Coordinates of C-alpha atoms in Angstrom, one line a residue:
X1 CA -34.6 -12.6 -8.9
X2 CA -33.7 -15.7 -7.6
X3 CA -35.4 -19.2 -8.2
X4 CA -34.7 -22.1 -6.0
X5 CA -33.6 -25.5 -8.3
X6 CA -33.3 -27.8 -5.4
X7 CA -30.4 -29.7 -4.5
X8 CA -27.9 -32.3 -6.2
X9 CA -26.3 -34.8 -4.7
X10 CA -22.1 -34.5 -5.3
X11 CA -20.8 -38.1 -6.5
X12 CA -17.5 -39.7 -6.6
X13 CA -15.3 -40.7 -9.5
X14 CA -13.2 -42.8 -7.7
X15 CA -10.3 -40.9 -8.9
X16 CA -10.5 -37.6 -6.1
X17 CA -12.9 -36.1 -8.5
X18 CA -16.5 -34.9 -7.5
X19 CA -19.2 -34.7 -10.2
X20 CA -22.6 -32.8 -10.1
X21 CA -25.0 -33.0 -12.4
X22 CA -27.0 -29.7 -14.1
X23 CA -30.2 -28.9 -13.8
X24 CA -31.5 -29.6 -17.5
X25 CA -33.9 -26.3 -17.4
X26 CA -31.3 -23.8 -16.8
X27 CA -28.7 -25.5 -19.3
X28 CA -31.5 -25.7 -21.7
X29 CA -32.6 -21.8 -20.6
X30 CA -28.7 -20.8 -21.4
X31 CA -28.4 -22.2 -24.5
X32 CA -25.5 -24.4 -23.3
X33 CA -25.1 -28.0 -24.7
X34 CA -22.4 -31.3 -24.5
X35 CA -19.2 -29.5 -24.3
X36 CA -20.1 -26.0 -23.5
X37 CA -18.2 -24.5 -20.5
X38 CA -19.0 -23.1 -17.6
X39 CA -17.1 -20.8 -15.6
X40 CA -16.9 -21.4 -11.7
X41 CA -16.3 -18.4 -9.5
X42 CA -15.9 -19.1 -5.5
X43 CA -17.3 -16.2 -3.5
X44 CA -15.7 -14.8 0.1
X45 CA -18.4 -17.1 1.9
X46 CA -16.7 -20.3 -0.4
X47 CA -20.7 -20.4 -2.5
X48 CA -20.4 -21.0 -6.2
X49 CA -21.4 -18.6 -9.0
X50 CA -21.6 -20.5 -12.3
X51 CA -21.2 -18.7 -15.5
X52 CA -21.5 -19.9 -18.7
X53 CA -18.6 -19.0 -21.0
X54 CA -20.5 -18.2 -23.0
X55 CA -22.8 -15.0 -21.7
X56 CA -19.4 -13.8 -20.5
X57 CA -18.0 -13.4 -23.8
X58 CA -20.9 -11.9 -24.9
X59 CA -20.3 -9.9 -21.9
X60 CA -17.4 -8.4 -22.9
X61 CA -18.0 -7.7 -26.5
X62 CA -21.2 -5.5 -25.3
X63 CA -19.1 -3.5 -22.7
X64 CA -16.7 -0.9 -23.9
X65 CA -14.3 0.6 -21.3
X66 CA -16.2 3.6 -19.7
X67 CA -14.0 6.8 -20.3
X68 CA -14.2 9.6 -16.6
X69 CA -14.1 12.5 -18.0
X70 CA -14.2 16.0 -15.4
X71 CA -14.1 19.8 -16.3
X72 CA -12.6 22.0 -13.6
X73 CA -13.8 25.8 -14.2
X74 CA -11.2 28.0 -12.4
X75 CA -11.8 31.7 -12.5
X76 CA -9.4 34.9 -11.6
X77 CA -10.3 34.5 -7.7
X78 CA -9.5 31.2 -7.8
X79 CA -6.1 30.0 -6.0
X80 CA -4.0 27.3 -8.0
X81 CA -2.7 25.2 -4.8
X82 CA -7.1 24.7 -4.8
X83 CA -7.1 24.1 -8.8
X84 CA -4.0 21.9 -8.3
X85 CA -5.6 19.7 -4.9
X86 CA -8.9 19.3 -7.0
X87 CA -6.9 17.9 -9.7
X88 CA -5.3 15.4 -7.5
X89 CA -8.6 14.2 -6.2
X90 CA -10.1 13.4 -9.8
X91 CA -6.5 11.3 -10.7
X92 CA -7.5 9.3 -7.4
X93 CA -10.8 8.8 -7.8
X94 CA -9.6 7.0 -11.4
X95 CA -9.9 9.8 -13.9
X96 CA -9.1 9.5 -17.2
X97 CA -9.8 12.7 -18.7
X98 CA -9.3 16.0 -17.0
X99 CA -10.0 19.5 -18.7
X100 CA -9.6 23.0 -16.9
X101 CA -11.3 25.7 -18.2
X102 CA -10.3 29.3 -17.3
X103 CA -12.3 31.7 -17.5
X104 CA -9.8 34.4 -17.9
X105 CA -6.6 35.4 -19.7
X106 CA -4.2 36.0 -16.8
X107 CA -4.1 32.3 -16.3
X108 CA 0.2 31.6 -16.4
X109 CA 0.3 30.6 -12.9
X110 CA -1.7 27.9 -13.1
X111 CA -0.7 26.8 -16.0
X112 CA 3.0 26.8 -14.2
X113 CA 1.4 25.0 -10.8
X114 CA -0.5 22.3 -13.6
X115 CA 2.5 21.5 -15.3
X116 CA 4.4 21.3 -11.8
X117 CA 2.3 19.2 -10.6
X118 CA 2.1 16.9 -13.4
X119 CA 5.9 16.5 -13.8
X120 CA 6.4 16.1 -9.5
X121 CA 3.6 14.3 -8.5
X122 CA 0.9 12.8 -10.9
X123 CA 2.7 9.2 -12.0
X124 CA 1.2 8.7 -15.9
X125 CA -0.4 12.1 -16.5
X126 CA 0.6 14.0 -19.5
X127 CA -1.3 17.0 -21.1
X128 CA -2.5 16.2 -24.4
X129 CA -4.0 19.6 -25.4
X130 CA -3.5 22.9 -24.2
X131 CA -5.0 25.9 -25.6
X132 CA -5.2 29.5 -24.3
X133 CA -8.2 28.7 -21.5
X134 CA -8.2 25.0 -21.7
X135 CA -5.8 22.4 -21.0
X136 CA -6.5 19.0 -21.2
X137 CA -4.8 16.3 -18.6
X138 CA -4.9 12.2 -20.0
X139 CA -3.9 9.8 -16.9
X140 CA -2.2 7.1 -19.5
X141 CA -1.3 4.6 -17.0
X142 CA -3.4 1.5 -16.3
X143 CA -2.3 -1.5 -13.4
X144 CA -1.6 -4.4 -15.0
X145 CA 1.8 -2.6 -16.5
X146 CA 3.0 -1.5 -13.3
X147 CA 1.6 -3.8 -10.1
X148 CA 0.7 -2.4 -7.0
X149 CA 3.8 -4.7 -4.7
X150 CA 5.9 -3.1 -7.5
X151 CA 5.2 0.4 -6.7
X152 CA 5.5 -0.2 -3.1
X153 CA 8.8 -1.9 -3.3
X154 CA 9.9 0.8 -5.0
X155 CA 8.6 3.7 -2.7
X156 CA 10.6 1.9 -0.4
X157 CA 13.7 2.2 -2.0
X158 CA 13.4 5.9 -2.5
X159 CA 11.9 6.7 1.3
X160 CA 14.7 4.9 2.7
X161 CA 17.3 6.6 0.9
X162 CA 16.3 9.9 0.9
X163 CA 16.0 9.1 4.8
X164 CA 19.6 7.8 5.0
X165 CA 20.7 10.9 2.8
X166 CA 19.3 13.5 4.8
X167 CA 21.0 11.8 8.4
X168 CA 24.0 12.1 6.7
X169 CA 23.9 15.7 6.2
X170 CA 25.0 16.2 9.2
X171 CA 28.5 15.5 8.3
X172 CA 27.8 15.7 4.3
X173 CA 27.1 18.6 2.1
X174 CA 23.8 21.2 2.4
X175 CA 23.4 20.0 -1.7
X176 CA 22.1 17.0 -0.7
X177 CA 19.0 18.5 0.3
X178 CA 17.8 18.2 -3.2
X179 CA 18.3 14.4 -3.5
X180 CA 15.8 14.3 -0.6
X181 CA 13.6 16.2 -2.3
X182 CA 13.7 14.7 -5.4
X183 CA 13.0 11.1 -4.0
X184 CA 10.0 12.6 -1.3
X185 CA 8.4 13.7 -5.0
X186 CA 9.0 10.4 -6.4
X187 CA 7.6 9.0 -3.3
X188 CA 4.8 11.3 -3.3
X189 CA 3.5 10.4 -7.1
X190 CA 3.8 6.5 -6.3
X191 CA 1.6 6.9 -3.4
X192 CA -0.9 8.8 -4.9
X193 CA -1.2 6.4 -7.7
X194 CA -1.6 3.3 -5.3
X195 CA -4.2 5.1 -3.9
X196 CA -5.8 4.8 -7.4
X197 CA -5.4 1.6 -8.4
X198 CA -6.9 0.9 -4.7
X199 CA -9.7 2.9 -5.5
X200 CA -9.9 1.0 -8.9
X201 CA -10.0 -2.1 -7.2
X202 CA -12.6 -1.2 -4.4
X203 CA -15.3 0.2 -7.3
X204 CA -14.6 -2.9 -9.5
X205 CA -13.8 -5.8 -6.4
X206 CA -11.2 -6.6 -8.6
X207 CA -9.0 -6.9 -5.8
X208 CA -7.5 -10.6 -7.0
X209 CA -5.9 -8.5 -9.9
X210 CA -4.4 -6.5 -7.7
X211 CA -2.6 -9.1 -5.8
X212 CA -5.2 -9.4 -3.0
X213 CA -6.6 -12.4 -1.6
X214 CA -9.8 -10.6 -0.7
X215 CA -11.1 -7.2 0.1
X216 CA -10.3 -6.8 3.6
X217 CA -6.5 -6.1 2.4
X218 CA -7.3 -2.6 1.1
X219 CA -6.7 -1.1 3.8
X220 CA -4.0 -2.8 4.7
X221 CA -2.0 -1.6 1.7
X222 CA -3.3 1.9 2.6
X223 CA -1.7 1.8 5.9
X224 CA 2.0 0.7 4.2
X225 CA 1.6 3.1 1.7
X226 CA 1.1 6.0 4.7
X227 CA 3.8 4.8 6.5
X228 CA 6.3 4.4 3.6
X229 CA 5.3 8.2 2.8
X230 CA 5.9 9.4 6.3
X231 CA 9.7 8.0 5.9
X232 CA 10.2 10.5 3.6
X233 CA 8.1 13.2 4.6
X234 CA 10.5 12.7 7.9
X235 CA 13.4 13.0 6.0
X236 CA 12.7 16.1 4.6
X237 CA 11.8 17.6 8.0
X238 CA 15.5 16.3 8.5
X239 CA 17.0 17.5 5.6
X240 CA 15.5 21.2 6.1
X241 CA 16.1 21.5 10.0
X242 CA 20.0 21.0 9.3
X243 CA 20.9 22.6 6.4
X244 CA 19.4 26.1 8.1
X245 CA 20.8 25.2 10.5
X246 CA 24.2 25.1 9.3
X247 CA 23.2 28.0 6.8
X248 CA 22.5 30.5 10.3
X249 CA 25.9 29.1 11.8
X250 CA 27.6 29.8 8.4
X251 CA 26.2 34.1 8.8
X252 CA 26.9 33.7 12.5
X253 CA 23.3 33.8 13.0
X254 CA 24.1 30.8 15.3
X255 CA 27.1 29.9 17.8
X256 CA 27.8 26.0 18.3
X257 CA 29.7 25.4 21.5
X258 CA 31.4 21.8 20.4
X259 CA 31.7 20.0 17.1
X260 CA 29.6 16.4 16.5
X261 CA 30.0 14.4 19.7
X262 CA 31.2 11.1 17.4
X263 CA 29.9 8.8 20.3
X264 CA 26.4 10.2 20.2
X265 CA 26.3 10.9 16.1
X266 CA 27.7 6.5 15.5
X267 CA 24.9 5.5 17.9
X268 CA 22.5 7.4 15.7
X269 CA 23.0 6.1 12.4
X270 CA 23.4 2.6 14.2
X271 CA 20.1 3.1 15.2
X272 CA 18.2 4.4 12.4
X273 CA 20.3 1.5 9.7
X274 CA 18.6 -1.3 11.6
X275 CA 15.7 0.4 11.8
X276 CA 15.9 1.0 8.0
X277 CA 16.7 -3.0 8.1
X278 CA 13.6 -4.1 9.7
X279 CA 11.4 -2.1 7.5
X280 CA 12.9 -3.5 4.8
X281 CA 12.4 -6.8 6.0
X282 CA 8.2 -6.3 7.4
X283 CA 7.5 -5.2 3.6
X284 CA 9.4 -8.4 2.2
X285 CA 7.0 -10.2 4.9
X286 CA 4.1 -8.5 4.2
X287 CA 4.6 -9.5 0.7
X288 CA 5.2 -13.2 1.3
X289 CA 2.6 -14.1 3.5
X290 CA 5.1 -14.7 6.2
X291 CA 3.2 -14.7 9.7
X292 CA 6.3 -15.9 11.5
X293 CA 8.7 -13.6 10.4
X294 CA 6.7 -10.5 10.9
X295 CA 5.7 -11.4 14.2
X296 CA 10.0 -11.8 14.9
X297 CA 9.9 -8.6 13.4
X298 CA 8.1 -7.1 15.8
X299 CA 10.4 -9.1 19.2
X300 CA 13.5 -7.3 17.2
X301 CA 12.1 -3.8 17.4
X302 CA 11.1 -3.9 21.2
X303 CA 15.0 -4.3 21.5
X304 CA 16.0 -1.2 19.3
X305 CA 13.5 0.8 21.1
X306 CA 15.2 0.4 24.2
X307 CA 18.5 1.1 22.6
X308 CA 17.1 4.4 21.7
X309 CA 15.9 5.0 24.8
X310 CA 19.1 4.3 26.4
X311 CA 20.6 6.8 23.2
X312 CA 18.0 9.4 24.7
X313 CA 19.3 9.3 28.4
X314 CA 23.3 9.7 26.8
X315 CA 22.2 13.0 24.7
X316 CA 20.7 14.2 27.7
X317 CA 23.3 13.4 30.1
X318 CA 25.9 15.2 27.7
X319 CA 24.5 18.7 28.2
X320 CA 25.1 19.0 24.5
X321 CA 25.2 22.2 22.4
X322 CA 21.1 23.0 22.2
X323 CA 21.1 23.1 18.8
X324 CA 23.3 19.4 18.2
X325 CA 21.1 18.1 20.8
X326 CA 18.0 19.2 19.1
X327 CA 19.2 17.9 15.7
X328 CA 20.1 14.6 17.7
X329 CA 16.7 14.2 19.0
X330 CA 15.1 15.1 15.6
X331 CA 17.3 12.2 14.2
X332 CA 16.5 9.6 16.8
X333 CA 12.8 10.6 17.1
X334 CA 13.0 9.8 13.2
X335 CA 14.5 6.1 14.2
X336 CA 11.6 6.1 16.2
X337 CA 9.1 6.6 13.9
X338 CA 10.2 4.1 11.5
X339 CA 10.1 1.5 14.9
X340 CA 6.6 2.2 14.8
X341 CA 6.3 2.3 10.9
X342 CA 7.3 -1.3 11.4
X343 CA 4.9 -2.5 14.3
X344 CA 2.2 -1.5 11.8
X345 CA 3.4 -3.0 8.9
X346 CA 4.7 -6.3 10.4
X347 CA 0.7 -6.2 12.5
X348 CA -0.9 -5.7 9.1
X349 CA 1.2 -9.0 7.7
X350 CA -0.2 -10.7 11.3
X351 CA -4.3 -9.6 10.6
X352 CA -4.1 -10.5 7.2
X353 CA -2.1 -14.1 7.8
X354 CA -3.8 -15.5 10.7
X355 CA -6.1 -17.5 9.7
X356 CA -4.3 -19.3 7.4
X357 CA -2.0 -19.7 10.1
X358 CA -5.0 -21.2 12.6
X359 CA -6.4 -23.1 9.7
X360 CA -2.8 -24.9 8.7
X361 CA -2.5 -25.3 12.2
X362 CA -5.8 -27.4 12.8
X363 CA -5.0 -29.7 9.6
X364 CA -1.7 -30.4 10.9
X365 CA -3.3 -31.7 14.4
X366 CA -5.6 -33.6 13.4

């Protein structure tokens, strides 16, 4: 309930200080006296919350870290890609505690999918207990020992190189295909745990822990984190398409007219390196704050689009072996994608810039 305690005038030290005084009920009411502190904690709408130190500290001593703790029952008609998705949902809605329960004896599959998925995907999990109907899953990672721009950075890394790995097969080894798939995993576990620590933040508004200015830059980081997932989910589309490919020309299941058309193949990794380049460079924007930058970001990639168009028109023009001229167009539609990956990115650094942009601008004019 809130009771109104009139107004105070703000006075002048003379020294670019302001002063207020208290109002003596509610410092008398808090138990607060000559030298107490009082924490000051400025609100979206820039009102004031005033806290005294000391009913935070009590605070904290009273609240002991709230343990979420789930039980998953999976029976014998139960499929473990289900058991496996449900257990993805609890680790990014914040769980802490997981424990399946079977209810039968013939359980070794899921045990095998658990433990698969645990190792590939789930960043932090570990089972702590396992028993013959029970195991028990501990998410032992918490944000402040690895940051959210950290995570992202480094799902960057790994997206673009198992994207530059899996363009190369085309002149590289079929092996290579499991590089791509190792990184899309890594990539894979890193998303899904900035999705919980996004989630953390939303349920606590902790979002200044987080890196975030305010609350509004949730889903901004949701969209990167898509985007930097769908570079490697693209690669491995890549990677897959040619190695069987190559696999069905190596048991003449397949007939290719003509060898790589060099031209066509150097245009393509042209392509898709600066496109790789300005990604790179709309996260590094993002990151800094940079409204300028990301909006020459965005000028630069209207250019490479029309360099991949004009790639397009060559492929076609070539009346290239239909299966090289699919591969080509799965490559550059790839390039394409990544254009657009970062539009997105570089209009999410725009949104979430602008009006401190507009603001510094006003200051500066007047």
């Amino acid at each position: 309930m809130e009771k109104d305690l009139g107004y105070r005038r703000i006075q002048s030290t003379g020294r670019g200080s302001y002063i207020i005084s208290l109002p003596k009920e509610w410092v008398q009411s808090t138990g607060m006296e000559k030298g107490s502190e009082v924490a000051f904690k400025l609100k979206e709408d820039l009102s004031l919350i005033l806290v005294p130190s000391k009913m935070i500290e009590e605070k904290v001593s009273r609240t002991k870290p709230e343990i979420k703790e789930y039980w998953i029952h999976v029976n014998e008609k139960d499929d473990h890609k289900t058991v496996c998705r449900e257990i993805i949902s609890l680790y990014v809605i914040n769980a802490d505690l997981i424990h399946v329960h079977f209810s039968n004896n013939n359980v070794s599959e899921h045990k095998a999918a658990i433990k698969d998925l645990i190792k590939t995907i789930l960043l932090g999990a570990e089972i702590i207990d396992e028993s013959q109907n029970v195991i028990t899953i501990q998410i032992l990672i918490n944000h402040p020992a690895f940051p959210i721009e950290k995570a992202i950075r480094r799902m960057v890394i790994l997206a673009l190189s198992a994207n530059e790995i899996a363009v190369s097969m085309l002149t590289g080894k079929d092996e290579d295909i499991n590089r791509v798939i190792e990184y899309k995993n890594d990539v894979s576990r890193l998303n899904l745990y900035v999705v919980r620590q996004l989630k953390f933040g939303l349920e606590r508004a902790s979002f200044t822990e987080l890196g975030l200015r305010n609350p509004k830059e949730f889903l901004g980081y949701r969209i990167v984190t898509n985007d930097v997932k769908g570079i490697a989910d693209n690669a491995m589309v890549i990677a897959r398409n040619i190695a069987n490919s190559k696999k069905m020309v190596r048991e003449q299941m397949l007939f290719i007219k003509e060898n790589i058309d060099e031209e066509v193949y150097t245009q393509l990794l042209e392509i898709n390196s600066k496109a790789h380049q300005l990604f790179e460079e709309s996260i590094g924007a993002m990151f800094k704050r940079d409204y300028g930058h990301a909006d020459k970001i965005i000028s630069e990639t209207e250019s490479l689009a029309k360099q991949e168009l004009n790639l397009t028109t060559i492929i076609l023009s070539k009346k290239l072996d239909p299966i090289v001229s699919s591969i080509y167009s799965l490559i550059l539609d790839n390039s394409r994608r990544i254009i657009e990956y970062t539009v997105d990115i570089s209009e999410v650094t725009l949104n979430r810039t602008i009006e401190e942009v507009v603001e510094r601008n006003r200051i500066s004019h007047n």
